[in-house]
Coordinates of C-alpha atoms and ligand atoms in Angstrom, one line a residue:
M109 CA -5.2 -8.5 26.9
A110 CA -1.1 -7.5 26.2
G111 CA -0.6 -6.6 22.2
E112 CA 2.4 -9.7 22.4
T113 CA 0.1 -12.3 23.9
R114 CA -2.3 -12.0 21.9
K115 CA -4.3 -15.3 19.7
T116 CA -3.5 -15.8 16.3
I117 CA -6.7 -15.4 14.2
V118 CA -6.0 -13.5 11.1
N119 CA -9.2 -11.2 10.0
S120 CA -9.3 -7.8 8.8
W121 CA -12.4 -6.1 6.6
N122 CA -11.8 -2.6 6.4
E123 CA -8.9 -0.3 6.9
W124 CA -10.9 1.5 10.8
D125 CA -11.9 -1.4 12.2
P126 CA -9.9 -2.1 16.1
L127 CA -6.7 -2.6 14.9
K128 CA -5.3 -5.6 17.2
H129 CA -2.4 -7.2 15.5
V130 CA -0.1 -5.9 12.9
I131 CA 2.9 -6.3 11.2
V132 CA 5.5 -3.4 10.7
G133 CA 8.4 -3.8 8.6
V134 CA 12.1 -3.4 8.7
A135 CA 15.2 -2.0 7.3
D136 CA 17.6 -3.7 7.3
G137 CA 20.1 -4.3 3.9
C138 CA 16.9 -2.0 2.5
M139 CA 19.1 -1.8 -1.3
I140 CA 17.9 1.3 -4.0
P141 CA 17.7 -1.0 -6.6
P142 CA 19.5 -1.2 -10.3
S143 CA 17.1 0.5 -13.2
E144 CA 13.9 -1.5 -14.7
P145 CA 11.6 -1.2 -16.7
A146 CA 8.5 -1.0 -14.0
S147 CA 10.7 1.3 -12.0
E148 CA 13.0 3.7 -14.6
C149 CA 9.0 5.6 -15.2
K150 CA 7.9 5.1 -11.4
I151 CA 10.4 7.4 -10.3
P152 CA 9.8 10.6 -10.3
I153 CA 11.9 13.2 -13.3
D154 CA 12.9 15.5 -10.2
S155 CA 14.4 12.2 -7.8
D156 CA 17.8 12.1 -6.3
M157 CA 17.8 8.4 -7.2
K158 CA 17.8 9.4 -11.2
G159 CA 20.8 6.9 -11.9
K160 CA 22.1 6.0 -8.6
W161 CA 22.0 2.1 -7.1
G162 CA 22.8 -0.3 -3.9
P163 CA 22.9 0.0 -0.3
R164 CA 21.4 2.5 1.4
P165 CA 23.6 4.6 4.2
Q166 CA 24.1 2.4 7.1
E167 CA 23.1 5.5 9.0
T168 CA 20.1 6.0 7.4
V169 CA 19.5 2.2 8.2
E170 CA 19.4 2.5 11.7
K171 CA 17.9 6.4 11.9
A172 CA 14.6 4.2 9.8
N173 CA 14.9 1.3 12.2
I174 CA 14.6 3.5 15.3
Q175 CA 12.0 4.8 14.6
L176 CA 10.2 1.4 12.9
D177 CA 11.1 0.2 16.3
N178 CA 9.4 3.3 18.1
F179 CA 6.5 2.9 16.1
A180 CA 5.9 -0.8 16.5
K181 CA 6.2 0.1 20.3
I182 CA 3.1 2.6 20.5
L183 CA 1.3 -0.1 19.1
E184 CA 2.4 -2.7 21.4
D185 CA 1.8 0.1 24.3
R186 CA -2.2 0.5 23.3
G187 CA -2.2 -3.8 23.5
I188 CA -1.7 -4.3 19.7
R189 CA -0.1 -7.6 19.5
V190 CA 3.3 -6.2 16.7
D191 CA 5.1 -9.0 14.6
R192 CA 8.0 -8.4 12.1
P193 CA 9.6 -10.0 9.0
T194 CA 12.7 -11.2 8.5
P195 CA 15.3 -9.4 5.5
L196 CA 16.8 -11.7 3.2
D197 CA 19.6 -10.2 1.7
F198 CA 18.4 -7.8 -0.4
S199 CA 21.7 -7.3 -2.4
Q200 CA 22.1 -10.4 -4.0
A201 CA 21.8 -10.6 -7.1
V202 CA 17.9 -12.4 -8.0
S203 CA 17.0 -14.2 -11.7
T204 CA 14.1 -16.3 -13.2
P205 CA 14.4 -18.0 -16.6
D206 CA 13.5 -14.8 -17.8
W207 CA 15.6 -12.0 -16.1
E208 CA 18.0 -11.1 -14.0
M209 CA 18.0 -8.2 -10.8
L210 CA 21.5 -7.4 -9.9
S211 CA 19.4 -6.1 -6.4
M212 CA 16.6 -6.6 -4.3
F213 CA 14.6 -4.0 -2.8
G214 CA 13.5 -4.5 1.1
C215 CA 11.0 -5.1 3.6
M216 CA 9.9 -1.8 5.0
P217 CA 6.4 -2.0 3.3
P218 CA 4.7 -5.1 4.2
R219 CA 1.6 -3.3 2.8
D220 CA 2.7 -3.1 -0.5
V221 CA 3.6 -7.2 -0.6
I222 CA 0.8 -8.6 1.6
V223 CA -3.3 -7.8 1.7
T224 CA -5.8 -9.4 4.2
V225 CA -9.3 -9.6 3.4
G226 CA -11.1 -11.2 6.5
N227 CA -9.7 -14.4 6.9
E228 CA -7.2 -14.5 3.8
M229 CA -3.7 -13.3 3.5
L230 CA -3.6 -12.7 -0.4
E231 CA 0.7 -12.9 -1.2
A232 CA 0.3 -9.9 -4.0
T233 CA 2.0 -10.3 -7.3
M234 CA 4.4 -7.4 -7.3
S235 CA 4.9 -5.9 -10.3
Y236 CA 8.6 -4.7 -10.3
R237 CA 11.7 -7.5 -10.5
S238 CA 13.3 -6.2 -7.7
R239 CA 10.4 -7.1 -5.8
W240 CA 9.6 -10.3 -6.9
F241 CA 11.3 -12.3 -4.3
E242 CA 9.8 -9.9 -1.8
Y243 CA 7.1 -12.5 -0.4
L244 CA 9.7 -14.3 1.3
C245 CA 10.2 -11.6 4.4
Y246 CA 6.5 -12.8 4.9
R247 CA 6.6 -16.0 4.9
P248 CA 7.4 -16.7 8.5
L249 CA 5.0 -14.9 9.9
I250 CA 2.3 -16.1 7.2
E251 CA 3.7 -20.0 7.4
Q252 CA 3.4 -19.5 12.1
Y253 CA -0.3 -17.9 11.4
Y254 CA -1.6 -20.2 9.3
K255 CA 0.0 -23.1 11.5
E256 CA -1.9 -21.4 14.6
D257 CA -5.1 -20.3 13.5
P258 CA -6.9 -23.2 11.5
N259 CA -9.5 -21.6 9.7
M260 CA -7.0 -19.2 8.2
R261 CA -6.6 -18.7 4.4
W262 CA -2.8 -18.6 3.1
E263 CA -2.9 -17.4 -0.8
A264 CA -0.5 -16.6 -3.5
A265 CA -1.6 -14.7 -6.4
P266 CA 0.1 -16.0 -9.9
K267 CA 3.4 -14.9 -10.1
P268 CA 4.4 -13.1 -12.9
R269 CA 6.6 -13.4 -15.6
L270 CA 7.6 -9.4 -15.9
T271 CA 8.8 -9.9 -19.7
D272 CA 9.3 -7.4 -21.1
A273 CA 5.9 -7.7 -23.1
S274 CA 4.4 -7.0 -19.2
Y275 CA 5.6 -3.0 -19.9
K276 CA 5.2 -0.8 -22.9
P277 CA 8.4 -0.2 -25.1
G278 CA 9.7 3.0 -25.0
Y279 CA 7.0 4.8 -22.4
L280 CA 9.8 6.5 -21.1
S281 CA 10.2 8.6 -24.0
R282 CA 6.3 9.7 -23.9
V283 CA 6.8 11.0 -20.5
M284 CA 9.5 13.5 -19.8
T285 CA 7.7 16.3 -18.8
N286 CA 4.7 16.3 -15.9
E287 CA 2.3 17.4 -18.2
D288 CA 3.0 14.5 -20.5
R289 CA 2.3 12.5 -17.7
L290 CA -0.4 13.7 -16.6
K291 CA -2.5 13.7 -20.2
L292 CA -1.0 9.9 -19.8
T293 CA -2.0 8.8 -16.6
A294 CA -5.4 10.4 -16.7
A295 CA -6.2 8.4 -20.2
K296 CA -5.3 6.0 -18.3
D297 CA -2.0 4.8 -19.9
F298 CA 0.0 3.6 -18.1
V299 CA 3.5 1.9 -18.2
T300 CA 2.3 -1.9 -17.5
T301 CA 0.7 -3.4 -20.6
E302 CA -1.9 -6.5 -20.2
K303 CA -0.5 -8.5 -20.2
E304 CA -0.8 -10.5 -17.1
P305 CA -2.3 -10.1 -14.3
L306 CA -0.2 -7.5 -11.7
F307 CA -1.4 -5.7 -8.4
D308 CA 0.6 -4.4 -5.7
A309 CA -1.6 -5.0 -2.0
A310 CA -0.8 -1.4 -1.6
E311 CA -3.4 -0.6 -4.0
F312 CA -6.1 -2.2 -2.2
A313 CA -8.4 0.2 -0.1
R314 CA -11.2 -2.7 1.8
F315 CA -14.6 -1.4 2.5
G316 CA -15.7 -4.3 3.9
K317 CA -18.1 -5.9 0.6
D318 CA -16.3 -3.2 -1.4
I319 CA -12.4 -3.4 -1.8
V320 CA -11.6 -0.4 -4.5
I321 CA -8.2 -0.7 -6.2
Q322 CA -6.2 1.8 -8.1
H323 CA -5.7 1.4 -11.6
G324 CA -2.5 2.7 -12.3
F325 CA 1.3 1.7 -13.0
T326 CA 1.3 -1.3 -9.9
A327 CA -1.8 -2.6 -10.9
N328 CA -3.9 -3.5 -14.6
L329 CA -7.0 -4.2 -15.1
A330 CA -5.6 -7.8 -15.9
G331 CA -5.0 -8.0 -12.0
I332 CA -8.2 -6.3 -10.8
N333 CA -9.9 -8.7 -12.8
W334 CA -8.4 -11.7 -11.3
V335 CA -8.8 -10.1 -7.3
S336 CA -12.6 -10.1 -8.7
R337 CA -12.8 -14.0 -9.9
H338 CA -10.6 -14.6 -6.8
F339 CA -13.0 -13.2 -4.1
P340 CA -16.2 -14.1 -5.9
D341 CA -18.3 -12.9 -2.7
L342 CA -16.9 -9.4 -2.9
R343 CA -17.0 -6.9 -5.0
I344 CA -14.2 -5.7 -6.8
H345 CA -13.7 -1.6 -8.1
A346 CA -11.5 0.4 -10.2
M347 CA -10.4 3.5 -10.0
N348 CA -8.0 5.9 -11.0
F349 CA -6.6 9.6 -10.2
P350 CA -6.8 11.9 -12.8
G351 CA -4.0 14.6 -11.3
D352 CA -1.1 12.0 -10.0
P353 CA 1.7 12.2 -12.4
Y354 CA 3.3 8.6 -10.6
P355 CA 0.0 6.2 -9.7
I356 CA 1.4 4.1 -7.3
H357 CA -0.5 3.0 -4.6
I358 CA -4.0 4.1 -3.4
D359 CA -2.9 5.0 0.0
C360 CA -1.3 8.3 -0.4
T361 CA -4.7 9.6 -2.5
F362 CA -7.9 8.1 -1.7
I363 CA -7.8 6.4 2.7
P364 CA -11.2 5.1 4.5
L365 CA -11.0 6.5 7.9
R366 CA -14.5 5.4 9.7
P367 CA -17.7 4.1 7.6
G368 CA -18.8 7.0 6.3
L369 CA -15.7 9.2 5.5
V370 CA -12.6 8.6 3.1
L371 CA -9.6 11.5 3.2
N372 CA -9.1 12.2 -0.9
N373 CA -5.7 13.5 -2.3
P374 CA -7.1 17.0 -3.0
I375 CA -4.6 17.1 -6.3
R376 CA -5.8 13.3 -7.5
H377 CA -9.2 13.8 -8.2
V378 CA -12.2 11.7 -7.6
L379 CA -14.0 11.6 -10.6
P380 CA -17.3 12.1 -10.6
E381 CA -18.9 8.9 -11.6
H382 CA -16.7 7.3 -8.7
R383 CA -17.9 10.8 -6.2
K384 CA -21.4 9.9 -6.9
F385 CA -21.3 6.3 -6.3
F386 CA -20.0 7.2 -2.6
E387 CA -22.2 10.0 -1.6
M388 CA -25.7 8.1 -2.9
N389 CA -24.0 5.8 0.0
D390 CA -23.7 8.7 2.0
W391 CA -20.7 8.9 2.6
E392 CA -18.2 11.8 2.4
I393 CA -15.3 12.0 0.4
V394 CA -12.9 15.1 2.3
E395 CA -9.9 16.8 0.7
A396 CA -6.7 16.2 2.6
A397 CA -5.1 19.3 3.9
P398 CA -1.9 20.0 3.0
A399 CA 1.8 18.2 3.2
A400 CA 3.3 20.1 6.1
H401 CA 6.5 19.6 3.7
E402 CA 7.5 20.7 0.1
N403 CA 9.9 18.2 -1.0
P404 CA 10.1 14.1 0.7
P405 CA 13.6 13.5 2.3
P406 CA 16.4 12.3 0.4
L407 CA 16.1 9.1 -1.5
C408 CA 12.8 8.7 -1.3
Y409 CA 10.6 7.3 -3.9
S410 CA 7.2 8.2 -2.4
S411 CA 5.3 11.8 -2.4
V412 CA 4.9 14.6 0.3
W413 CA 1.5 12.8 0.6
L414 CA 2.7 10.7 3.0
S415 CA 1.3 13.5 5.1
M416 CA -2.2 11.5 4.7
N417 CA -0.7 7.9 4.6
V418 CA -2.6 7.7 8.2
L419 CA -2.7 4.2 9.9
V420 CA -6.0 3.9 11.8
L421 CA -6.0 2.1 15.0
D422 CA -9.9 2.3 15.7
P423 CA -12.3 4.4 14.4
K424 CA -11.6 7.1 17.0
T425 CA -8.2 6.7 16.9
V426 CA -5.3 7.5 14.0
C427 CA -1.6 7.7 14.0
V428 CA 0.1 10.1 12.1
E429 CA 3.0 11.0 10.8
A430 CA 4.5 13.4 13.8
S431 CA 5.5 16.9 11.5
E432 CA 1.7 16.5 9.5
H433 CA 0.3 19.7 11.6
A434 CA -2.4 20.3 9.1
T435 CA -3.1 16.7 8.8
M436 CA -3.2 16.1 12.6
E437 CA -5.3 19.7 13.0
Q438 CA -7.6 18.1 10.3
L439 CA -8.4 14.8 11.4
E440 CA -9.1 16.0 15.2
K441 CA -11.4 18.0 13.9
L442 CA -13.5 15.7 12.4
G443 CA -12.9 14.1 15.9
F444 CA -10.2 11.3 15.9
E445 CA -7.9 11.4 18.7
V446 CA -4.5 11.9 16.8
V447 CA -1.6 10.0 17.9
P448 CA 1.7 11.8 16.4
V449 CA 4.4 8.9 15.2
P450 CA 7.7 10.3 14.1
F451 CA 8.8 9.0 11.5
R452 CA 10.1 11.0 8.6
D453 CA 13.1 9.2 8.7
A454 CA 11.8 5.7 7.3
Y455 CA 9.6 7.5 4.3
P456 CA 12.4 6.3 2.0
F457 CA 13.1 3.3 2.9
G458 CA 9.4 2.7 1.4
G459 CA 6.7 4.9 2.8
G460 CA 4.9 6.1 5.7
L461 CA 2.2 4.6 8.4
H462 CA 0.1 2.9 6.2
C463 CA 2.9 1.5 3.8
A464 CA 5.0 -0.1 7.4
T465 CA 2.2 -2.0 8.4
T466 CA -0.2 -4.7 7.4
D467 CA -3.0 -5.4 9.1
V468 CA -3.5 -9.4 10.4
Y469 CA -6.6 -8.9 12.9
R470 CA -8.9 -6.2 12.9
E471 CA -12.3 -6.8 15.1
G472 CA -15.5 -6.6 13.1
D473 CA -17.3 -9.1 9.9
C474 CA -17.4 -8.6 6.5
E475 CA -20.6 -5.7 6.4
D476 CA -22.0 -4.7 3.2
Y477 CA -21.3 -0.2 3.2
F478 CA -22.4 0.1 0.0
P479 CA -25.9 -1.4 -0.4
K480 CA -26.4 1.2 -3.6
Q481 CA -24.4 -0.1 -6.3
V482 CA -23.9 1.2 -9.8
E483 CA -23.9 -1.4 -13.2
G484 CA -20.4 -1.6 -14.0
F485 CA -18.6 0.1 -11.3
Ligands
ABU15 N1 3.6 4.1 -1.5 C1 2.5 5.1 -1.4 C2 3.2 6.3 -2.2 C3 2.2 7.1 -2.9 C4 2.9 8.8 -3.3 O1 4.3 8.9 -3.2 O2 2.4 9.6 -2.9

């Protein structure tokens, strides 16, 4: 069936089953938002974005859109239906009774905002004020899916208030050096408090009946607890990865590739007790190959580890950014057909190939890949 004529069914249980319908973001109107309590700590110390805010240069938006459109075309040519979000005017100021932001962000990374679990699409709470309204860009699609698929569940997590009580006062002054950050993040001392449930959708790694959520800057334990209660039939596991000074979104850290195989960032370590859980269930955790670049492109929030931010199309096929030769070679050796996708111009707008997508339909059902469970994890 050609991608664009595929009937709407919402279903996706993991990160690797055959992908048939996906949302790919767009770069239009993307802003660098003004500083806010969440972002101050999350923008790297040496980032060229420190202290800057406003619209991104138009020529960079155009280049990013060329790569996003090309990525969408590559997927469509493989029979995958691709839908695109509807951008808002992200330059407008937004407010709630508790705060005002002078701009929003954008809608290039749908993975951050919407997570699909089985027949449900769940709008995340989000953790930045500038991204509080971003779900609206996906509403036209979600409303359409809801009408077309009578079995779809459309859910939204409680909107957080994001007052100053959701962020630790003075956190920034405690993370002046990289060493400070590494100590604090290893001790699970993150900028967000436990005042209210918070999670970005990109903290999820889905393994059928088991979902791993990274506990870090953009998901707190209250958020992970909310997800556990929301999905009582699934097993939700909180993980954190010492070695990551900016624990934001799991998809440059721990990427499931197919049943039994996960890619792990070589400097963001899986804790021994978590490794044991995977290994006792016959999963192999392999260290990702080195990134090809020493630095991210200009005005980019993400790390060079977007090298491992791959999109798995099925258990034998994976999309990799076209300049990441070591990653491509590694995945070929692991038995994958690699589809190279030029994407570095899109990185500054919200990340890599996994970030820029969210699943609507993957074949397959909810399977139990971890029959051996561990108390308390
Ligand atoms: N949105 C993924 C970013 C993770 C990283 O910068 O490593």
